[in-house]
Coordinates of C-alpha atoms and ligand atoms in Angstrom, one line a residue:
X97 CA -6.6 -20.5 19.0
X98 CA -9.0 -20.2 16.2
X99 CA -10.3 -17.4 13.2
X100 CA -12.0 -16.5 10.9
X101 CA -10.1 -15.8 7.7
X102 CA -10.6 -15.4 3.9
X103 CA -8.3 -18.3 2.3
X104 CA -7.0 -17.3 -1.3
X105 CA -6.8 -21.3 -3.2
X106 CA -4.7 -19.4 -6.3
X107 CA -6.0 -17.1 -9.3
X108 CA -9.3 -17.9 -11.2
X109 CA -10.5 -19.6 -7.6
X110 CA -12.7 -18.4 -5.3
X111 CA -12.2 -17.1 -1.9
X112 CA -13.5 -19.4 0.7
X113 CA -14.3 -18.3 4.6
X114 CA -12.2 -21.0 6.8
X115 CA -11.8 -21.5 10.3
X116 CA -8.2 -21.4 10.7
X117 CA -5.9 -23.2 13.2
X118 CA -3.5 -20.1 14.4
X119 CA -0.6 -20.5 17.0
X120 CA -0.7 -18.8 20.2
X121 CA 0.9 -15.8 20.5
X122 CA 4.7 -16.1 21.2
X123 CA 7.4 -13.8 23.2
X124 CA 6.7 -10.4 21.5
X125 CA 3.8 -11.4 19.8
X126 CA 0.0 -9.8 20.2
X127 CA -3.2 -10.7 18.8
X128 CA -5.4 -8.4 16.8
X129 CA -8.9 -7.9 16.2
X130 CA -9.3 -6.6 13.2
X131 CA -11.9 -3.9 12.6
X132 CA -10.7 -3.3 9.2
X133 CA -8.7 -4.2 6.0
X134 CA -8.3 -2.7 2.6
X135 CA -7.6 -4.4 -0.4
X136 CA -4.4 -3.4 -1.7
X137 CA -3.4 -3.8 -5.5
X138 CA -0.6 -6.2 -4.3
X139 CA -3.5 -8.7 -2.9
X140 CA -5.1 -8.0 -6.9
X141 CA -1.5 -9.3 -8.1
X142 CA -2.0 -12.5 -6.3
X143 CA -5.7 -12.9 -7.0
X144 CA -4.6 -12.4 -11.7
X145 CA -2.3 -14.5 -11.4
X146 CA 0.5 -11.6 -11.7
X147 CA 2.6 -12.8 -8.9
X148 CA 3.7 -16.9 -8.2
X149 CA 2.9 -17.5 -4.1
X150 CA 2.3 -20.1 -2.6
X151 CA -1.4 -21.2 -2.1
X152 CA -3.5 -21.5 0.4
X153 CA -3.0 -18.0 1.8
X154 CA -4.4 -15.2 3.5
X155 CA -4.3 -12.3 1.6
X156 CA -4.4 -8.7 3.5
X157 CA -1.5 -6.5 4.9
X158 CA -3.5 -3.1 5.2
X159 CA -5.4 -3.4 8.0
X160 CA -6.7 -1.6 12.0
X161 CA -7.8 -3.2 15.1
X162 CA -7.6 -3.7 18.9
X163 CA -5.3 -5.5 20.5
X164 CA -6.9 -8.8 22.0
X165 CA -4.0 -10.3 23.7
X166 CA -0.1 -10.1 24.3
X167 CA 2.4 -12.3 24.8
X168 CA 5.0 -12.0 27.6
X169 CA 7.9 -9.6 26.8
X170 CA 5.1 -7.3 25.2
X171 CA 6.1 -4.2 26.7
X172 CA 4.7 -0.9 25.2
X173 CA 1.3 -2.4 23.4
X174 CA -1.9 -3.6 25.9
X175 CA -5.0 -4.9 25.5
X176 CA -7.7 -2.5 24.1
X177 CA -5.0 -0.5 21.9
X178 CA -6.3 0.3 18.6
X179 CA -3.2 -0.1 16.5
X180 CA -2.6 0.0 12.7
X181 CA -0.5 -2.6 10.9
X182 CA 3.0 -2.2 9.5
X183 CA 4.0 -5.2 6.9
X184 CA 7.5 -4.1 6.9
X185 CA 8.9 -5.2 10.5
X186 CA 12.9 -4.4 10.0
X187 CA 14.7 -7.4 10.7
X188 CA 17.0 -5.1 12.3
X189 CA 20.7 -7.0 11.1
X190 CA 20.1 -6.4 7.0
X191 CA 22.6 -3.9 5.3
X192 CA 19.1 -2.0 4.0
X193 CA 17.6 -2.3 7.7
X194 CA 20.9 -1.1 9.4
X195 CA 20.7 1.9 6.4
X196 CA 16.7 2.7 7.8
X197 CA 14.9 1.4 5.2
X198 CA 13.1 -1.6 6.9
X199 CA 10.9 -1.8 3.5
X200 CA 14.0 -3.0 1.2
X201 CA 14.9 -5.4 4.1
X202 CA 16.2 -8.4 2.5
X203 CA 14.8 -11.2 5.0
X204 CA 11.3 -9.6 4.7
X205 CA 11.5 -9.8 0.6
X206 CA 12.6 -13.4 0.6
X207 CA 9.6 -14.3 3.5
X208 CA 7.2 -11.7 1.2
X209 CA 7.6 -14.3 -1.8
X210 CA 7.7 -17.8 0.5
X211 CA 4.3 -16.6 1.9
X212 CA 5.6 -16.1 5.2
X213 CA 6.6 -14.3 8.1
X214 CA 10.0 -12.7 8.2
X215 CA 11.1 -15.5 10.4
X216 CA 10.0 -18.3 8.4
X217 CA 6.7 -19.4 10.0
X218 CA 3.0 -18.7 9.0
X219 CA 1.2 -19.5 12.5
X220 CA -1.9 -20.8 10.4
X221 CA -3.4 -24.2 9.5
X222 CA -6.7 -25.9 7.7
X223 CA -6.9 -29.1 8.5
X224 CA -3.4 -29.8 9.5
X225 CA -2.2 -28.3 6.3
X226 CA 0.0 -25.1 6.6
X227 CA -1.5 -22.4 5.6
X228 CA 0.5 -19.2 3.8
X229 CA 0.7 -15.5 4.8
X230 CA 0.4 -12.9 2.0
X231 CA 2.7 -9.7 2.4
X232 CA 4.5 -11.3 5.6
X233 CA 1.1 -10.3 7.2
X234 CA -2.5 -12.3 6.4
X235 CA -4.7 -10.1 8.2
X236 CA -7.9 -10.6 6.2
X237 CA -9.0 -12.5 9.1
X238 CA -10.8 -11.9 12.0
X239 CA -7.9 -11.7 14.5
X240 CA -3.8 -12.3 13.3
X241 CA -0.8 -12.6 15.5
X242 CA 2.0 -10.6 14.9
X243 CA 5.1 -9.6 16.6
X244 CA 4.5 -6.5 18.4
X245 CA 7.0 -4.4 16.3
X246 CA 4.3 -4.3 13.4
X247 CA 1.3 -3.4 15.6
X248 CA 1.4 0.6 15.8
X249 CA -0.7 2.6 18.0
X250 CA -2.7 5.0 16.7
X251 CA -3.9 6.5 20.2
X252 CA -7.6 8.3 19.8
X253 CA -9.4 10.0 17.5
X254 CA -9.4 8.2 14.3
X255 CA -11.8 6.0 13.4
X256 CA -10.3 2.3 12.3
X257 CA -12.3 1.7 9.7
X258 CA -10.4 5.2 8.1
X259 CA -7.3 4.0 9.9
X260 CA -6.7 1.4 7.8
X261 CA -6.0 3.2 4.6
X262 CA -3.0 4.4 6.1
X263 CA -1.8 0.7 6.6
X264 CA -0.5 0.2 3.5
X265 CA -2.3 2.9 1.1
X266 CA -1.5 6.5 2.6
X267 CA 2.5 5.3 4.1
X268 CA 2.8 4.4 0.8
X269 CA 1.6 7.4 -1.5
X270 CA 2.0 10.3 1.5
X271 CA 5.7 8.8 1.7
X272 CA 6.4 8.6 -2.0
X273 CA 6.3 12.4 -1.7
X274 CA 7.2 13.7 1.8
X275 CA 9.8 10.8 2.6
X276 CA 11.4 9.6 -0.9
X277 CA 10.9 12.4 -3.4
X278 CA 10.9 15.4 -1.0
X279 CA 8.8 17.2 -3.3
X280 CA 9.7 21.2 -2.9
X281 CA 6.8 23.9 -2.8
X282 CA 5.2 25.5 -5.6
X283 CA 6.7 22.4 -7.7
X284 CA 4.7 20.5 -10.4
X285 CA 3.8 16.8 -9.9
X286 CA 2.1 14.6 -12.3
X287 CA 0.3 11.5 -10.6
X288 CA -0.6 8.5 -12.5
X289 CA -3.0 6.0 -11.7
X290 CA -6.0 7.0 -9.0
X291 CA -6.5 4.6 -7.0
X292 CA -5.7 4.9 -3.5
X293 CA -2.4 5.3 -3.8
X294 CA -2.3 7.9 -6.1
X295 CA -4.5 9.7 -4.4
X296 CA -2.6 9.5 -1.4
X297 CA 0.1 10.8 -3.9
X298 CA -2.1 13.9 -4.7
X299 CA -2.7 14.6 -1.1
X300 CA 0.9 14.2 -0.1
X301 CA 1.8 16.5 -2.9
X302 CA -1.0 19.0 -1.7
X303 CA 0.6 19.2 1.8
X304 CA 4.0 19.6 0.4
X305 CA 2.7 22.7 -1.5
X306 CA 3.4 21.8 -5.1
X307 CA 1.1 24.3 -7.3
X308 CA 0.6 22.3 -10.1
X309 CA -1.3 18.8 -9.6
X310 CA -1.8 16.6 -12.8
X311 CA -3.8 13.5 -12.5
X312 CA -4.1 10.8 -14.9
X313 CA -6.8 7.7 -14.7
X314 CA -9.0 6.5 -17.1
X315 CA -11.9 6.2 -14.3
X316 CA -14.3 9.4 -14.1
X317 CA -15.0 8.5 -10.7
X318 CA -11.5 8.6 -9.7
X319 CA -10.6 11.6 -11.7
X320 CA -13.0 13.5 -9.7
X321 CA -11.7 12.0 -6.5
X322 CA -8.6 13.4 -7.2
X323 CA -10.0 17.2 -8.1
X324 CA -11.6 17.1 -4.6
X325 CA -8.2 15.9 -2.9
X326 CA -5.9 18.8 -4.5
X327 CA -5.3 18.0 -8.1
X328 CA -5.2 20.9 -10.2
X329 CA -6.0 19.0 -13.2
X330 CA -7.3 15.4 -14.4
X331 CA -7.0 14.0 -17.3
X332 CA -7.9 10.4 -19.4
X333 CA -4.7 9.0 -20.2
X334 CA -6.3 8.9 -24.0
X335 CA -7.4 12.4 -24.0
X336 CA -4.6 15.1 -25.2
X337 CA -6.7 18.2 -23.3
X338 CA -5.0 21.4 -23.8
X339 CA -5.1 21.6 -19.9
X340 CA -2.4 18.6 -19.6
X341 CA -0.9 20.3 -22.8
X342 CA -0.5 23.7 -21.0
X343 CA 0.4 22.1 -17.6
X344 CA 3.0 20.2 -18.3
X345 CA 4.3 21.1 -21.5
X346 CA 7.2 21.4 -20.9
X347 CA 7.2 18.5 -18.0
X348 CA 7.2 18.1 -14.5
X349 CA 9.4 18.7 -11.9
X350 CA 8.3 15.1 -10.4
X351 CA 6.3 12.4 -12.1
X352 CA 5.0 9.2 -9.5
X353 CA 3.8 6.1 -11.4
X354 CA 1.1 5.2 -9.0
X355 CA 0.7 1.7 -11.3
X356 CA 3.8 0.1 -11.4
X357 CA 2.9 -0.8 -15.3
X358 CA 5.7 -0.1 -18.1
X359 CA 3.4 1.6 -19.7
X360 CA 2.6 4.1 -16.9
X361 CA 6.2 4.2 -15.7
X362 CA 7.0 5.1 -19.1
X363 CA 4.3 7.9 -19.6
X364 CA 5.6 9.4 -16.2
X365 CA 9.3 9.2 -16.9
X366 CA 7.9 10.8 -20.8
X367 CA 6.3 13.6 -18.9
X368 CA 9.3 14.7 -16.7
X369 CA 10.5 17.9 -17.6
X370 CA 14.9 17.8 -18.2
X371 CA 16.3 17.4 -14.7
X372 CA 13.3 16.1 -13.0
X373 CA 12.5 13.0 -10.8
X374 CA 10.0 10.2 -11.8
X375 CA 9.3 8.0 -9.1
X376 CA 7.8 4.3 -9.5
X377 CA 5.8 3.8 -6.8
X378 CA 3.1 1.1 -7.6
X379 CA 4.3 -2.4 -7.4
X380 CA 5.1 -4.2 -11.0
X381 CA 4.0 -7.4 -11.6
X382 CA 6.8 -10.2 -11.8
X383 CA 9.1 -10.3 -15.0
X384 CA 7.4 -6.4 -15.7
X385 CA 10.4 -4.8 -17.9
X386 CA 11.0 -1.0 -18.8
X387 CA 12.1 -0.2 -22.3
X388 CA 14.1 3.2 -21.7
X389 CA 15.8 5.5 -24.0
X390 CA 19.4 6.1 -22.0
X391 CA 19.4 9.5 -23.7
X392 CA 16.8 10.8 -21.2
X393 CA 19.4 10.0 -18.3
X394 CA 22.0 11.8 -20.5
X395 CA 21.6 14.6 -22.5
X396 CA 18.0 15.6 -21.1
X397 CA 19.4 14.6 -17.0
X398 CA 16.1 13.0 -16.0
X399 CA 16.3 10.9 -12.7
X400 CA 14.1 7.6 -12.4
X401 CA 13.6 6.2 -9.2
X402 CA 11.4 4.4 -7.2
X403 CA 10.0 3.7 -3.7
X404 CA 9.0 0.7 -1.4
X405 CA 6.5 1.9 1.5
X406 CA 7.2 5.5 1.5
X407 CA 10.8 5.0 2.1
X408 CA 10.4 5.3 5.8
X409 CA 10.5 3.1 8.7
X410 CA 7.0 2.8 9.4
X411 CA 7.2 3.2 13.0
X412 CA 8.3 6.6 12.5
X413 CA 6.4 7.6 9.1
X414 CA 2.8 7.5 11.0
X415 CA 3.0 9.7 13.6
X416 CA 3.8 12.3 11.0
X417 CA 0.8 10.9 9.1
X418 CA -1.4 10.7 12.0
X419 CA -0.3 14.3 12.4
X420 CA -1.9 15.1 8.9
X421 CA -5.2 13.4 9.8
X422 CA -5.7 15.5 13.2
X423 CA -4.6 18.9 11.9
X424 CA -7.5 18.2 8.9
X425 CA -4.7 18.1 6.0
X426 CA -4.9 14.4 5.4
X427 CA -8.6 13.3 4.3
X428 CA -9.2 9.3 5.2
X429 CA -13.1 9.1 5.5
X430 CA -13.7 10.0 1.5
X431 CA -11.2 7.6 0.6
X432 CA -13.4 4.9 2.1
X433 CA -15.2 2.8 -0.3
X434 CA -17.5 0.1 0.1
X435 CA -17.2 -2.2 2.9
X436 CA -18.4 -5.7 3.1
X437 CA -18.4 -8.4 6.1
X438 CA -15.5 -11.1 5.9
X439 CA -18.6 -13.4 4.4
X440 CA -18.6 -11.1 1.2
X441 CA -15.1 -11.4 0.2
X442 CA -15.5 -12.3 -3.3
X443 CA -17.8 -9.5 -3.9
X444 CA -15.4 -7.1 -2.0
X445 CA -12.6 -8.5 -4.9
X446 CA -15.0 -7.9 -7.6
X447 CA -15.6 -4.5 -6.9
X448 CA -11.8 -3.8 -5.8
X449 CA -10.9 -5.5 -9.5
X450 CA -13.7 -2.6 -11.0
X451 CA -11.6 -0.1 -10.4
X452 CA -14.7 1.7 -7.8
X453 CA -13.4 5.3 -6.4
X454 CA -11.6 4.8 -2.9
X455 CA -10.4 1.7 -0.9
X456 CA -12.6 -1.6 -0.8
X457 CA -12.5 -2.4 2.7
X458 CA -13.4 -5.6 4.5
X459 CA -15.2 -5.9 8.4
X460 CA -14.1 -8.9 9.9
Ligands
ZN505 ZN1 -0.5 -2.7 -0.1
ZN506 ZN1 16.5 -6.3 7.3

């Protein structure tokens, strides 16, 4: 079989469009059509240089479409289901998988950083040479094959261009909150960093009630984003407004780093009120280090955690989510920013690298 797919050649390079040699779909595999894919800050690591993967790849793990084909064994999926993507298929045997937390799966970490899929293959050739899978996935193409287990249907109603987000984007910032932190009602949250994620944090937070809603972005575009999404409050992270002042003087009861950077982990865990729960959330570049004051574990009782994909199998996780979107609680559509063809890739990057409001999505 053949596609269409972006091919990432290594930081600094630029994207090329490649027809790709792909294998045919195996026992319990499908192929998708992709309608739609986001890029996620975890392609951005790859594309600065901020994580070492092998090259050629396909970049993309957020991602909607139909099912094309399936192989034999493929029981519950058929062709013409619109599905969303999971990157986190649990091998099933790991202690972390075993424990229901298919994201921390070992096996998937180690095929994560080969550029693989979880069972050691990629599927994909140029010219005889392999070709690499980022995030165990590679859908920034115009069809993938993957093992049924990672193609979830979504049923009717939502449109897969908006479907997408919730891919990678809204399991993981709707999760940080609902699944991992279990933020209480009428508690304080500070969110910071505005891109999609985060602002699937504020939404999450929204729907679990919290009253007070800090946001933190240097972007106006974003901040604004956010206000329209449920934030109470948003704020440049070089601005000391009384607002932030009053809102969380004395800290909050949860602080998510929706960055992944020391320096934001460290302003979040700083802005945690004395028995409250900062949560990293945003993936850290490799070799990123925390400088922390023990104290604050201590005397002032903070806890620091963090979370990997909303913390929930995502097989069970979007259901709940799709839930959200019917009822009206969970806005997609606004979080949509611009799309471009697969031809426009490097475009789509630049803009995604900008920092523009809502997710940069690519139409195969
Ligand atoms: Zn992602
Ligand atoms: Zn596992």
């Amino acid at each position: 079989m053949k596609a269409r797919a972006a091919v990432f050649w290594g930081p600094g390079r630029p994207f090329t469009v490649e027809e790709l040699d792909v294998d045919d779909p195996g026992p319990g595999d499908v192929v998708v059509r992709m309608s739609a894919v986001g890029i996620c800050g975890t392609d951005l690591h790859s594309v600065r240089g901020e994580f070492e993967r092998p090259t050629p790849s396909v970049l993309g793990h957020e991602g909607a479409g139909v099912i094309e084909a399936v192989g034999d064994d493929v029981r519950d999926l058929t062709v013409g289901d619109e599905v969303v993507l999971s990157w986190a298929p649990s091998c099933g045997e790991c202690a972390d998988c075993r424990r229901g937390r298919p994201a921390a799966c070992v096996p998937l970490h180690r095929a994560i950083g080969a550029g693989t899929l979880v069972d050691g293959t990629t599927g994909l050739s140029l010219g005889g040479e392999r070709v690499y899978r980022g995030t165990a996935t590679g859908c920034l193409a115009e069809r993938v094959v993957v093992s049924s287990r990672v193609a979830l249907p979504i049923g009717s109603g939502v449109p897969l261009r908006d479907a997408a987000l919730l891919g990678c984007a809204a399991l993981t910032g709707v999760g940080a909150v609902l699944f991992a932190a279990g933020v209480r009602p009428e508690a304080s949250v500070l969110v910071v960093g505005a891109g999609a994620v985060g602002q699937f944090v504020v939404q999450g937070a929204r729907i679990a009630g919290a009253e007070t809603i800090v946001v933190v972005d240097p972007l106006d575009g974003r901040r604004e984003q956010a206000l329209g999404l449920g934030a109470t409050h948003a704020v440049a992270p070089d601005v000391a407004e009384p607002e932030l002042l009053a809102a969380v003087a004395d800290g909050v009861d949860y602080a998510f780093d929706a960055v992944g950077h020391p320096s934001t982990a460290e302003l979040a865990l700083r802005l945690t009120r004395s028995g409250g729960t900062t949560v990293i959330v945003g993936l850290p570049a490799t070799g990123a280090r925390l400088d922390l004051d023990p104290g604050q574990f201590n005397r002032r009782e903070k806890w620091l955690t963090g979370t990997m994909y909303g913390s929930e199998d995502p097989a069970v996780a979007l259901p709940v989510l799709l839930e959200h979107v019917r009822a009206g609680r969970l806005e997609l559509a606004g979080l949509v920013g611009p799309t471009y063809p697969l031809d426009e890739i490097n475009d789509a990057v630049e803009a995604s690298l900008s920092g523009v409001p809502g997710r940069v999505l690519i139409e195969p």
